[in-house]
Short mmCIF file of C-alpha atoms in Angstrom, two decimals:
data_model
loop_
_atom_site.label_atom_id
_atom_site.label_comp_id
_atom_site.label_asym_id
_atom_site.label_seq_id
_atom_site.Cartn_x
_atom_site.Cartn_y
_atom_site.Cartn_z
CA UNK A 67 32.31 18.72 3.66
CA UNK A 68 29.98 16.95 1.69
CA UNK A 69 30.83 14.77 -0.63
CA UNK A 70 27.79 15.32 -3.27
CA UNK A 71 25.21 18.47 -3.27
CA UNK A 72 22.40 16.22 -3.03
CA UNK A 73 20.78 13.77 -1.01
CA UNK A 74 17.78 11.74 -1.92
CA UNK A 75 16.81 12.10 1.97
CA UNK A 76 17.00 16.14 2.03
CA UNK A 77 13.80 15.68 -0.36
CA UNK A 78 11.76 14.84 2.66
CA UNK A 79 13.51 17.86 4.46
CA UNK A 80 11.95 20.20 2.15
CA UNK A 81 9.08 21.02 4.94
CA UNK A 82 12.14 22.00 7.36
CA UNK A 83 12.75 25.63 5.10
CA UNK A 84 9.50 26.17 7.34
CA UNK A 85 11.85 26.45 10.43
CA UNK A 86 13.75 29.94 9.55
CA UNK A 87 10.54 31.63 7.46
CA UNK A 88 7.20 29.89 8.84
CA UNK A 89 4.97 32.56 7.10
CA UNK A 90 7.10 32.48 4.39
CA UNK A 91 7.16 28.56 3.90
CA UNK A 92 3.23 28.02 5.17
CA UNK A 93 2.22 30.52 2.67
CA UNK A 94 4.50 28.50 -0.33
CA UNK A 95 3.07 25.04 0.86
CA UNK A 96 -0.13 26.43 0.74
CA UNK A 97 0.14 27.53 -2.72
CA UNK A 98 1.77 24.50 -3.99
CA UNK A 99 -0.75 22.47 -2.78
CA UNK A 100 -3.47 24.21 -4.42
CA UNK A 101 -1.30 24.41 -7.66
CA UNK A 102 -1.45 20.62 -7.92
CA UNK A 103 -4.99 19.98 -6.59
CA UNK A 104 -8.06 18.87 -9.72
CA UNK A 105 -8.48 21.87 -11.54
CA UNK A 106 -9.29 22.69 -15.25
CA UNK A 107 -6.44 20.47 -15.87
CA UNK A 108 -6.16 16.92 -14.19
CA UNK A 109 -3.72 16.09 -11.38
CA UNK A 110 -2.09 13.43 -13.70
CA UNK A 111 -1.31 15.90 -16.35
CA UNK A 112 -0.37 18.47 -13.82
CA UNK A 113 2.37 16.19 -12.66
CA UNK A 114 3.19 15.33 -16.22
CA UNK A 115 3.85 18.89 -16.52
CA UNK A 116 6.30 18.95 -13.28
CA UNK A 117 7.87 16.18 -14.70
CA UNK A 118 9.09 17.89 -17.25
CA UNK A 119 9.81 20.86 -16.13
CA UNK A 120 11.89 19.12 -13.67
CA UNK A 121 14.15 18.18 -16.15
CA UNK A 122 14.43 21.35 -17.49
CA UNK A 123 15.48 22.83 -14.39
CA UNK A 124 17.37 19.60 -13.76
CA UNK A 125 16.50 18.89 -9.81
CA UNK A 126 17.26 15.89 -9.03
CA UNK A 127 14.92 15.89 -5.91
CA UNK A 128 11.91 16.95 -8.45
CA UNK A 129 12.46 14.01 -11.20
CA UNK A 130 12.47 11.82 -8.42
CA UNK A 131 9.25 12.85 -6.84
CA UNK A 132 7.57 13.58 -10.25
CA UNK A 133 8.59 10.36 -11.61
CA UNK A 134 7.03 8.40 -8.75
CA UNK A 135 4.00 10.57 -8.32
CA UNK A 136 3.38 9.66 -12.40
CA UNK A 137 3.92 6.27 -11.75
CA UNK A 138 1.67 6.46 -9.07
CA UNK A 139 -0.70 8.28 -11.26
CA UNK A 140 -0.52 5.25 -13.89
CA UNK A 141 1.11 7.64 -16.69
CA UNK A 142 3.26 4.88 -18.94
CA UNK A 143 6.88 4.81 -19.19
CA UNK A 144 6.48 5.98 -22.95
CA UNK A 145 4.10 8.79 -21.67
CA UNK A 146 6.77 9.86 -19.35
CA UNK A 147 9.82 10.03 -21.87
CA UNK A 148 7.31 11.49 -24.16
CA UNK A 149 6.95 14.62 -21.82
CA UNK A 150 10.70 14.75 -21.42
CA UNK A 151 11.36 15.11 -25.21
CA UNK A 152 8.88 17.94 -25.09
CA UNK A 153 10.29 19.58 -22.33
CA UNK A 154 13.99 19.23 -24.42
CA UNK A 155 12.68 20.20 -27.49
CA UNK A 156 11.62 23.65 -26.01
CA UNK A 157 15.01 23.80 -24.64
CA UNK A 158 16.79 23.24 -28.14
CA UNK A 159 14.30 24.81 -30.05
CA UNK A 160 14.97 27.95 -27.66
CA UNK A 161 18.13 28.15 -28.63
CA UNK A 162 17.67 27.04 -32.05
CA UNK A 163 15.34 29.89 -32.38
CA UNK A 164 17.57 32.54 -31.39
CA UNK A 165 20.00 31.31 -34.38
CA UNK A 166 17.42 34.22 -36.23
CA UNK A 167 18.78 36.86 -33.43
CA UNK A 168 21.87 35.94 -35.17
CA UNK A 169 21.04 35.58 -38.80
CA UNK A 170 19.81 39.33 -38.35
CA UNK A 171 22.59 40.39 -36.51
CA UNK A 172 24.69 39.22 -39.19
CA UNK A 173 23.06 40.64 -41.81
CA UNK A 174 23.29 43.73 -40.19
CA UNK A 175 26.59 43.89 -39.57
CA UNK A 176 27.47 42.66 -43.02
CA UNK A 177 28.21 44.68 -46.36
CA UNK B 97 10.50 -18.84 -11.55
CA UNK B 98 10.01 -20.70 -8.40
CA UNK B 99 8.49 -19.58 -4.78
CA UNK B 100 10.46 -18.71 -2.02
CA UNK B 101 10.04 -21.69 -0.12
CA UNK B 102 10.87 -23.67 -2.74
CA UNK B 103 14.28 -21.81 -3.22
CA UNK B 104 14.63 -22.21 0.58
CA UNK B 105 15.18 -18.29 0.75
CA UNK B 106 15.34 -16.80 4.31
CA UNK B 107 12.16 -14.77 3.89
CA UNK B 108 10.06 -17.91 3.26
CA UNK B 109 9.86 -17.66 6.85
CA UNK B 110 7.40 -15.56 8.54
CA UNK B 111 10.15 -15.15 11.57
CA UNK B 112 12.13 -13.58 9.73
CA UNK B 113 9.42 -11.25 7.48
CA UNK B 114 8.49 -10.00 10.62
CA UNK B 115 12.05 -9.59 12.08
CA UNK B 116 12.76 -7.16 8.77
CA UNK B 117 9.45 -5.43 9.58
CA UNK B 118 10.76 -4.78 13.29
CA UNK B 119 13.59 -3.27 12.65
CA UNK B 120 15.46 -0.58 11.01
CA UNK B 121 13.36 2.55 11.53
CA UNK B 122 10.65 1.05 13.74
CA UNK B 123 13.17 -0.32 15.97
CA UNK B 124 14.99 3.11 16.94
CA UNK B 125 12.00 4.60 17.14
CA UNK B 126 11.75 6.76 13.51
CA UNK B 127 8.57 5.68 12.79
CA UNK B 128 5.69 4.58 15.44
CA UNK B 129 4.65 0.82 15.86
CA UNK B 130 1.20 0.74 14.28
CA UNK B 131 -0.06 0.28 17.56
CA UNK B 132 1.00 3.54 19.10
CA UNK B 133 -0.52 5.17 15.63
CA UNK B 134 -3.47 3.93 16.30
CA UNK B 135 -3.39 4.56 19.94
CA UNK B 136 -2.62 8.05 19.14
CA UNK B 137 -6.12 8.24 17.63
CA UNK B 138 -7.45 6.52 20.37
CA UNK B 139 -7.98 3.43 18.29
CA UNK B 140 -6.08 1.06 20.38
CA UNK B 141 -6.93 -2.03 20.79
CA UNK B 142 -7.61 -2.32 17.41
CA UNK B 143 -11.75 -3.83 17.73
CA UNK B 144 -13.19 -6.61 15.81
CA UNK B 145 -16.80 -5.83 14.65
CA UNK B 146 -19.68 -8.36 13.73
CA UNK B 147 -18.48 -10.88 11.22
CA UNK B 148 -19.28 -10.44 7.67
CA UNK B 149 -17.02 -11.95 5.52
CA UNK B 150 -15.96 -15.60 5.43
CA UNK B 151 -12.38 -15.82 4.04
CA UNK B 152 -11.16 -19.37 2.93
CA UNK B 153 -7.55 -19.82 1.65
CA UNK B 154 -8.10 -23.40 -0.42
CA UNK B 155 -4.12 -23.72 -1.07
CA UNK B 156 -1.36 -22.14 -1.88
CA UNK B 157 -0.91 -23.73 -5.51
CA UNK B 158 -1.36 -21.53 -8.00
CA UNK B 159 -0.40 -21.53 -11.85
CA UNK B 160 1.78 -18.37 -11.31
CA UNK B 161 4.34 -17.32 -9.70
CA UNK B 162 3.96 -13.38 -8.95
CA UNK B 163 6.36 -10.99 -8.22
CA UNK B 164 4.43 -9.22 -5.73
CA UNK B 165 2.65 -12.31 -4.32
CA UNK B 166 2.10 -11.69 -0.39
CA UNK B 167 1.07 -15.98 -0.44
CA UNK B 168 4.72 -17.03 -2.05
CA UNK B 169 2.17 -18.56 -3.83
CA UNK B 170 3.39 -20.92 -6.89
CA UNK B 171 2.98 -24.32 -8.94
CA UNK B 172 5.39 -25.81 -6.30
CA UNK B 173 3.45 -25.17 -3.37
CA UNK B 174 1.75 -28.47 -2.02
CA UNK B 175 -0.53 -26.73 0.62
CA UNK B 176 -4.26 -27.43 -0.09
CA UNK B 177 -7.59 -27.69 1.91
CA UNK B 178 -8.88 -31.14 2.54
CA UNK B 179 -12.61 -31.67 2.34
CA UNK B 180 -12.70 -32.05 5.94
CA UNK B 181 -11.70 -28.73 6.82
CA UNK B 182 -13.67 -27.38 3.62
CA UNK B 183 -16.71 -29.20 5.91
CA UNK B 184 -15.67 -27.56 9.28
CA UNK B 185 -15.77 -24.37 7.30
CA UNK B 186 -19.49 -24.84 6.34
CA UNK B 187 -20.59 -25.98 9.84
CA UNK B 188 -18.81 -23.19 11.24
CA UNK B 189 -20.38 -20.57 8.10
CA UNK B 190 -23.78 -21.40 9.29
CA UNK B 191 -23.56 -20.14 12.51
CA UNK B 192 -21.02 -17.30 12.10
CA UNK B 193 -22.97 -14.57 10.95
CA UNK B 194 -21.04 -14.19 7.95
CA UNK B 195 -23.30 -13.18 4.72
CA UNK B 196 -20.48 -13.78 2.23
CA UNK B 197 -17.85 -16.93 1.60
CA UNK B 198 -14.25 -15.52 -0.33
CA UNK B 199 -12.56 -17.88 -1.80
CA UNK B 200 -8.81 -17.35 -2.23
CA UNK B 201 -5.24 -18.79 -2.77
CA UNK B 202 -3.15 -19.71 -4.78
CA UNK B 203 -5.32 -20.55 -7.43
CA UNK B 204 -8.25 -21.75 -5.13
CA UNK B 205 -9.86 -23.73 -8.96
CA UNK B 206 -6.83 -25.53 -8.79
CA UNK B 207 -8.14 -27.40 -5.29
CA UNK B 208 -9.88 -30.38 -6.44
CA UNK B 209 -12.45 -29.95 -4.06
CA UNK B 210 -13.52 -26.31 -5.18
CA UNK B 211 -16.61 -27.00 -7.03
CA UNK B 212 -17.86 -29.63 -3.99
CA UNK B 213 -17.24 -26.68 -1.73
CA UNK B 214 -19.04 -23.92 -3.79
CA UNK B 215 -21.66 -26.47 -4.15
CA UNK B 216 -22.16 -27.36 -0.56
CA UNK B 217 -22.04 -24.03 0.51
CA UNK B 218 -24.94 -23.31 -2.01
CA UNK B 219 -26.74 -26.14 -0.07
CA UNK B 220 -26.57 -24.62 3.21
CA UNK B 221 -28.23 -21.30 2.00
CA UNK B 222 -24.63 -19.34 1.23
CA UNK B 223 -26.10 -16.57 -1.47
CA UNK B 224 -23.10 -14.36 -2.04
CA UNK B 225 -19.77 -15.68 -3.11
CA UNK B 226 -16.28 -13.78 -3.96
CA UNK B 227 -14.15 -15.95 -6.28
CA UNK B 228 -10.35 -14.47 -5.93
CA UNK B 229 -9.34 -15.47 -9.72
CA UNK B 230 -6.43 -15.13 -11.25
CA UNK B 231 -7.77 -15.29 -14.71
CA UNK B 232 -5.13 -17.13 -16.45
CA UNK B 233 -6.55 -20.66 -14.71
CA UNK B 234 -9.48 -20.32 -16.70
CA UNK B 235 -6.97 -21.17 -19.66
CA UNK B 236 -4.49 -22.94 -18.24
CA UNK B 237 -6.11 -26.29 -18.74
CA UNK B 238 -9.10 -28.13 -20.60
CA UNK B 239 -10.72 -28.93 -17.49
CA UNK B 240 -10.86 -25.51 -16.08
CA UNK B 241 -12.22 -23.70 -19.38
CA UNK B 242 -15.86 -24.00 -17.81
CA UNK B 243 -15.20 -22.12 -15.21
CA UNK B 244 -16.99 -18.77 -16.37
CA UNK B 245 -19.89 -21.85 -16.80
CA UNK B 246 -19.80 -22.55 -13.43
CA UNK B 247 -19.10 -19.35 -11.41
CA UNK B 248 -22.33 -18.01 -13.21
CA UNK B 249 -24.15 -21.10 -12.35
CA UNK B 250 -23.67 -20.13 -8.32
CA UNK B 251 -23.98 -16.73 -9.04
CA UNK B 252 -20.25 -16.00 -7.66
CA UNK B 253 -18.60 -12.59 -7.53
CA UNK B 254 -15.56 -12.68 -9.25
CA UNK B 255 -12.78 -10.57 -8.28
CA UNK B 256 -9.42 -11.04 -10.50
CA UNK B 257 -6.22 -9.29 -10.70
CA UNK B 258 -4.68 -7.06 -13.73
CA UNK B 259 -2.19 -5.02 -12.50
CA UNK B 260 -2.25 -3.13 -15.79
CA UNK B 261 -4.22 -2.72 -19.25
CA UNK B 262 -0.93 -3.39 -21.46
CA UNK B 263 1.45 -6.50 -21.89
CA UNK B 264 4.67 -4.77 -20.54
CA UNK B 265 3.84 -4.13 -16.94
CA UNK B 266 1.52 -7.27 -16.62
CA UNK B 267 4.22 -10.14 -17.77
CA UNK B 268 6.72 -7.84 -15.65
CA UNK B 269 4.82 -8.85 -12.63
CA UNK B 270 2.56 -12.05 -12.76
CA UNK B 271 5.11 -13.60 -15.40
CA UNK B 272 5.40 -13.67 -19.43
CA UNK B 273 2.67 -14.42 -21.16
CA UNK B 274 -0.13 -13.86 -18.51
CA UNK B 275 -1.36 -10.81 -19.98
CA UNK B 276 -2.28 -12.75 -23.11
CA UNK B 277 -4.05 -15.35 -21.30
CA UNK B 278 -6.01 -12.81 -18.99
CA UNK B 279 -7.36 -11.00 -21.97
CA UNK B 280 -8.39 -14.11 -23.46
CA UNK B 281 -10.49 -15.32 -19.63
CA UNK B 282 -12.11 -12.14 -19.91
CA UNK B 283 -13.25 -13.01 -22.94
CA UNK B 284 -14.65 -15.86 -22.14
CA UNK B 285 -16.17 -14.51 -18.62
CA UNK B 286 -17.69 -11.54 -20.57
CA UNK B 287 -19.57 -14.19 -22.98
CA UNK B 288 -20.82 -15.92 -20.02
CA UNK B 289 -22.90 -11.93 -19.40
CA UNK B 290 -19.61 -11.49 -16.52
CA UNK B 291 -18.88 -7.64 -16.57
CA UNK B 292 -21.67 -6.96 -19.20
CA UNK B 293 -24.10 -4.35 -18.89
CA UNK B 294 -27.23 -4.70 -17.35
CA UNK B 295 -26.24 -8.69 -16.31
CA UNK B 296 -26.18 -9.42 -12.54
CA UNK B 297 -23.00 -11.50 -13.07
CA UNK B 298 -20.28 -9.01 -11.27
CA UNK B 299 -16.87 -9.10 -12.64
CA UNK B 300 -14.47 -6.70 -10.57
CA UNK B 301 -10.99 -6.25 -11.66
CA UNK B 302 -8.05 -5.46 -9.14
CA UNK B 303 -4.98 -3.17 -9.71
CA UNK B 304 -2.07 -2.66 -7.89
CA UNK B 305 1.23 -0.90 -8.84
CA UNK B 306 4.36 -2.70 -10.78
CA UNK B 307 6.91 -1.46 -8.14
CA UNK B 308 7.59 0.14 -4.82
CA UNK B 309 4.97 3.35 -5.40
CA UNK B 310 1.13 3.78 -4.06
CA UNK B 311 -1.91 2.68 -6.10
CA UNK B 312 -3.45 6.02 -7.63
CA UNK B 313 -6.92 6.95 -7.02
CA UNK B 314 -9.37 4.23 -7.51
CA UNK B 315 -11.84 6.09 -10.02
CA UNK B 316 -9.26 7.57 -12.40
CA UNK B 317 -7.59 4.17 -12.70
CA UNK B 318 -10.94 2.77 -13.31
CA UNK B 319 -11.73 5.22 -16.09
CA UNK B 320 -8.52 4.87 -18.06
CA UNK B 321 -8.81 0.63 -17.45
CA UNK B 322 -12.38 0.55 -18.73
CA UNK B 323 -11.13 2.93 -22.05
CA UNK B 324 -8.29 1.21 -22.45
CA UNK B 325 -9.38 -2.52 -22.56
CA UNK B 326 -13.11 -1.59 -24.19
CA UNK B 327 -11.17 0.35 -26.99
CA UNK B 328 -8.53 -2.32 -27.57
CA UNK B 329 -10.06 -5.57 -26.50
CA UNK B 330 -13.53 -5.25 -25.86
CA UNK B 331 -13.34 -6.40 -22.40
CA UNK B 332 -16.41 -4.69 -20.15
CA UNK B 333 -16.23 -4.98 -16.23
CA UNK B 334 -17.55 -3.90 -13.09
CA UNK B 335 -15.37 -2.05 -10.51
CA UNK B 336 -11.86 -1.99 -10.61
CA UNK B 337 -10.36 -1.89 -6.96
CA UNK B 338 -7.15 -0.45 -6.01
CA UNK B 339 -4.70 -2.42 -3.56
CA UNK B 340 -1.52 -1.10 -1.85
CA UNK B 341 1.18 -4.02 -2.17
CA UNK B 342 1.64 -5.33 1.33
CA UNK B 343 5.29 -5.42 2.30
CA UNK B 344 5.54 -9.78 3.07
CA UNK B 345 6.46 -12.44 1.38
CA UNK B 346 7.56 -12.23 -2.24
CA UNK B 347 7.12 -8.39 -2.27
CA UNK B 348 8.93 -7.71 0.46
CA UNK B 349 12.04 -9.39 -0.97
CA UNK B 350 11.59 -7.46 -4.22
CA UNK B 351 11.59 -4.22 -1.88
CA UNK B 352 14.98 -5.60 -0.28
CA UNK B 353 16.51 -6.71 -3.04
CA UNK B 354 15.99 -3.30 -5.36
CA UNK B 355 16.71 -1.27 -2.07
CA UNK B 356 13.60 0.57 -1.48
CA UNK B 357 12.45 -1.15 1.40
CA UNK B 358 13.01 1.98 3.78
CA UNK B 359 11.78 4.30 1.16
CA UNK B 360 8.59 2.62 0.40
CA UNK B 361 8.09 1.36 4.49
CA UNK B 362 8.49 5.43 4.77
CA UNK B 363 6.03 5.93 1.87
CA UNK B 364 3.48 3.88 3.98
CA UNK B 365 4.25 5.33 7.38
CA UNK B 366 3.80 9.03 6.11
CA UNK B 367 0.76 8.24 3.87
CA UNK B 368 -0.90 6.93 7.08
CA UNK B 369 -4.79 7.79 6.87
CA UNK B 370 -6.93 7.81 10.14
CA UNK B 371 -10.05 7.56 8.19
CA UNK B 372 -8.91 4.42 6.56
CA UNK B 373 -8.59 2.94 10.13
CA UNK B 374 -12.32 2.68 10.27
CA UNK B 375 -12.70 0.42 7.26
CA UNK B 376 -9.86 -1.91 7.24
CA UNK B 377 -11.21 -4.99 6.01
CA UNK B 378 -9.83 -7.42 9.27
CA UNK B 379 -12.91 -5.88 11.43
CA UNK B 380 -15.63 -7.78 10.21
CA UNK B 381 -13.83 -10.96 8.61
CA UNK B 382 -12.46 -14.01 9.44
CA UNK B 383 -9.70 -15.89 7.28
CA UNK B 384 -9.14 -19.33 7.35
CA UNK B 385 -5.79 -20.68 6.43
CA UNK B 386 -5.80 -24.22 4.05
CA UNK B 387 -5.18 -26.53 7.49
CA UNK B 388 -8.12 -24.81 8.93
CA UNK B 389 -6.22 -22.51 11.61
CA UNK B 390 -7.74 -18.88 12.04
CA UNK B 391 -6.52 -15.44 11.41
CA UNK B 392 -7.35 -12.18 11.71
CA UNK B 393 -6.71 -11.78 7.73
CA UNK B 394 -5.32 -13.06 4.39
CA UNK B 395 -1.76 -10.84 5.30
CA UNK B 396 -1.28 -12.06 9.07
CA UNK B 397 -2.19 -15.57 8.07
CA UNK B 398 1.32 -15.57 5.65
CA UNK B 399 2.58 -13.95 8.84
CA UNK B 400 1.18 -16.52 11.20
CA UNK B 401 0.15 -14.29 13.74
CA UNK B 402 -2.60 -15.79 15.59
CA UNK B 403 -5.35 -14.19 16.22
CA UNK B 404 -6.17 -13.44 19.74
CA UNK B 405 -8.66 -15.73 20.63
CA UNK B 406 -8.71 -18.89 22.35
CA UNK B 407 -10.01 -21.07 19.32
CA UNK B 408 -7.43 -21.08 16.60
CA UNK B 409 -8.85 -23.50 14.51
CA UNK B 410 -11.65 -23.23 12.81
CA UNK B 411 -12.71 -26.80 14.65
CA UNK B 412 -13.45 -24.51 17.44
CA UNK B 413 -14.88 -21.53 15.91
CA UNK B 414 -16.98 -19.53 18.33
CA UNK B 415 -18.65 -16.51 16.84
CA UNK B 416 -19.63 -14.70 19.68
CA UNK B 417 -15.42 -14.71 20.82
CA UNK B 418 -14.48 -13.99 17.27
CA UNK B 419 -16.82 -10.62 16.57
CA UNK B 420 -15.85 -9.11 20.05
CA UNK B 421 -11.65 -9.81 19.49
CA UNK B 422 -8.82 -7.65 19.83
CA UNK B 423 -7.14 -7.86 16.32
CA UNK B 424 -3.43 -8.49 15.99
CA UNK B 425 -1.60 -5.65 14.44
CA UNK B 426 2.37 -5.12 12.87
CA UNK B 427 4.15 -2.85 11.04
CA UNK B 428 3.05 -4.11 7.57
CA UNK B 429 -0.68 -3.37 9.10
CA UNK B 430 0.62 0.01 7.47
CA UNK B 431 -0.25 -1.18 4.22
CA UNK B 432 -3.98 -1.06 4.64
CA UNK B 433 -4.19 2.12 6.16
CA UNK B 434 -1.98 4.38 3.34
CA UNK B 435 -3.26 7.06 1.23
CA UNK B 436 -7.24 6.11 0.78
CA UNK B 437 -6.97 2.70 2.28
CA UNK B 438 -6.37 -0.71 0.77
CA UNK B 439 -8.73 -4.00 1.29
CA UNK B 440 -9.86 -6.73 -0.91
CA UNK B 441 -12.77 -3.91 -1.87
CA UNK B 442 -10.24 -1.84 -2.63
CA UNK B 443 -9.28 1.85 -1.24
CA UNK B 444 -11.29 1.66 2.46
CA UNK B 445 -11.94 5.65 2.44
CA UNK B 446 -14.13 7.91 -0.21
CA UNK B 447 -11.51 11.07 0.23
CA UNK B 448 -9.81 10.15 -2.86
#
């Protein structure tokens, strides 16, 4: 057994999910290239974005790729921990938000 | 901070830089020797073509002491050209072929002879000149402050490095308080017409990352560096060229020590480029170390891999020898041929 559910080197695996669904895994590659290629918005704020999603969805392979590819991309540490905050505001702000759901629920219930 | 060699640290020696470069994945057979890369593109031997630059290391000294510094360049460093080498290099310049002389280092203002040299070379009909500055010696000292003065006197192209347009990850890798000092040289080289629209005087600014990651794509980083140091300094330049850190010297023992040697090797391995093959800048130059021995560029001179070629000092230059040479090629050869390519022009490919 394992002795941790991830390792940094399974990132560069991720091409090997190709092995038991080719047209499956060509067709996803495919699409996440394109995803990430120049577009309306720039590939620096596109992996901005991916940054911090990544944190949302907390993979640890994903914050380690996005944070190098930003670095690489010459976003600044304070640029990076600024997307972070936004991606963790949404997140407690999403649950913040549903305190209403429960105001009304509340209310509803009460006399 | 001092150089490695001064610290007697075990990858002062080229030996053992190129034993660590061996090794590990290369050695079990992981990742191809860059010679069966390039022989798997039919690109092996690597081949020399007609000689165009004229690359002259004038010392090691330098005023800083770099993190990333493939020379282990540094104040402590006692290696300089003589004026009798500086005047082998001119006899051998005027038969070579070359069109341009690049001066490097170290600091290569900081060799007294510098000016004779530039001058000299002027004499015997050299036109175009690369100066490889590293800004801050243009403050450093009273007696180098007319050096913007001087470089537009001859005309000479100056290339210098900023690895970034803000303080933070500029002192973090040429040292505290450099960042300061470069913005104030620029100054001074833009009031000379250096960088300025519509001058002649070309001013070209160099970039490469502040850790174990790839430089980004040249014209983007260019963009943001000419906004960023127009808006908050007033600084105007040419190009900015983007270099891969070569993994030697001072920069490999940063990749050691922070343990991301094998990532970042891997990085380069993966991010080979076949088109960037075609441009690498050892095809059609010639370096010159500060005693005057020959190399097939700035990276395999720290190295000391000798080119192969019978004459291996520049005493015994022969052009015709030199332009049709097999070039010597290792693992950190990897380097120059990642992502778009990596010279002292920069990325080597357009497919950015």
């Amino acid at each position: 057994m394992e002795q941790s559910y991830y390792d940094p080197k399974d990132l560069k695996k991720f091409g090997n999910i190709g092995e038991w669904d080719k047209a499956l895994a060509d067709k996803f590659f495919a699409w996440y290239g394109d995803v990430f290629a120049e577009g309306a918005l720039t590939a620096r704020e596109k992996a901005i974005i991916a940054l911090a999603v990544s944190h949302t969805v907390q993979c640890p392979y994903c914050i380690d790729a996005y944070t190098a590819d930003c670095l690489q991309k010459g976003v600044s540490n304070e640029g990076m921990m600024e997307a972070i905050h936004v991606a963790a505001a949404i997140r407690g702000g999403s649950s913040l938000v549903h305190g209403v759901q429960m105001m009304n629920k509340v209310q509803k219930l009460s006399m | 901070m001092k150089s490695l060699h001064a610290q007697n640290k075990p990858l002062a020696s080229p030996e053992n830089q190129l034993e660590w470069l061996a090794k590990g994945s290369f050695a079990d057979g992981t990742w191809p020797s860059f010679s069966q890369r390039l022989s798997k593109m039919n690109h092996w031997p690597l081949k020399a073509r007609p000689l165009e630059i004229f690359q002259v290391n004038l010392g090691y000294m330098c005023n800083q002491v770099c993190r990333h510094c493939h020379v282990d360049a540094g104040p402590d460093r006692q290696e300089i050209m003589t004026r009798e080498t500086m005047q082998l290099c001119l006899d051998a310049i005027a038969h070579s072929g070359a069109h341009t002389l690049d001066l490097t280092g170290g600091a290569p203002e900081m060799n007294p002879d510098f000016r004779w040299f530039v001058e000299e070379a002027a004499r015997i009909g050299v036109r175009d000149f690369i100066v490889r500055c590293n800004l801050t010696i243009i403050v450093a000292n009273k007696k180098y402050h007319d050096l913007p003065s001087f470089f537009a006197q001859h005309r000479i192209h100056v290339v210098s490095s900023l690895p970034y347009y803000d303080i933070e990850k500029t002192d973090r890798q040429r040292g505290e308080g450099v960042f300061k000092k470069s913005i104030e040289a620029l100054k001074m080289l833009n009031a000379v017409g250096y960088g300025m629209p519509g001058s002649d005087l070309h001013l070209d600014l160099v970039y490469n990352p502040s850790g174990a990651f790839l430089p980004n794509n040249q014209m983007g980083m260019e963009a943001d560096f000419k906004q960023a140091l127009s808006r908050d300094f007033g600084i105007q330049f040419n190009q900015l060229f983007s270099i891969t850190n070569m993994p030697i010297s001072r920069y490999l023992e940063y990749l050691i020590a922070s343990d991301n040697y094998e990532d970042y090797m891997d990085l380069l391995v993966q991010s080979f480029n076949p088109a960037a093959v075609e441009h690498v800048m050892c095809r059609n130059m010639i370096s010159v170390g500060w005693d005057g021995m020959l190399y097939d560029c700035d990276f395999n001179q720290m190295l000391e891999l000798k080119p192969a070629v019978s004459a291996k000092h520049i005493s015994e230059f022969q052009s015709k020898a030199w332009n049709e040479r097999d070039i010597v090629v290792a693992s950190h050869c990897y380097g120059c041929t990642a992502g778009a390519g990596s010279s002292c022009q920069g990325t080597t490919t357009h497919a950015e």
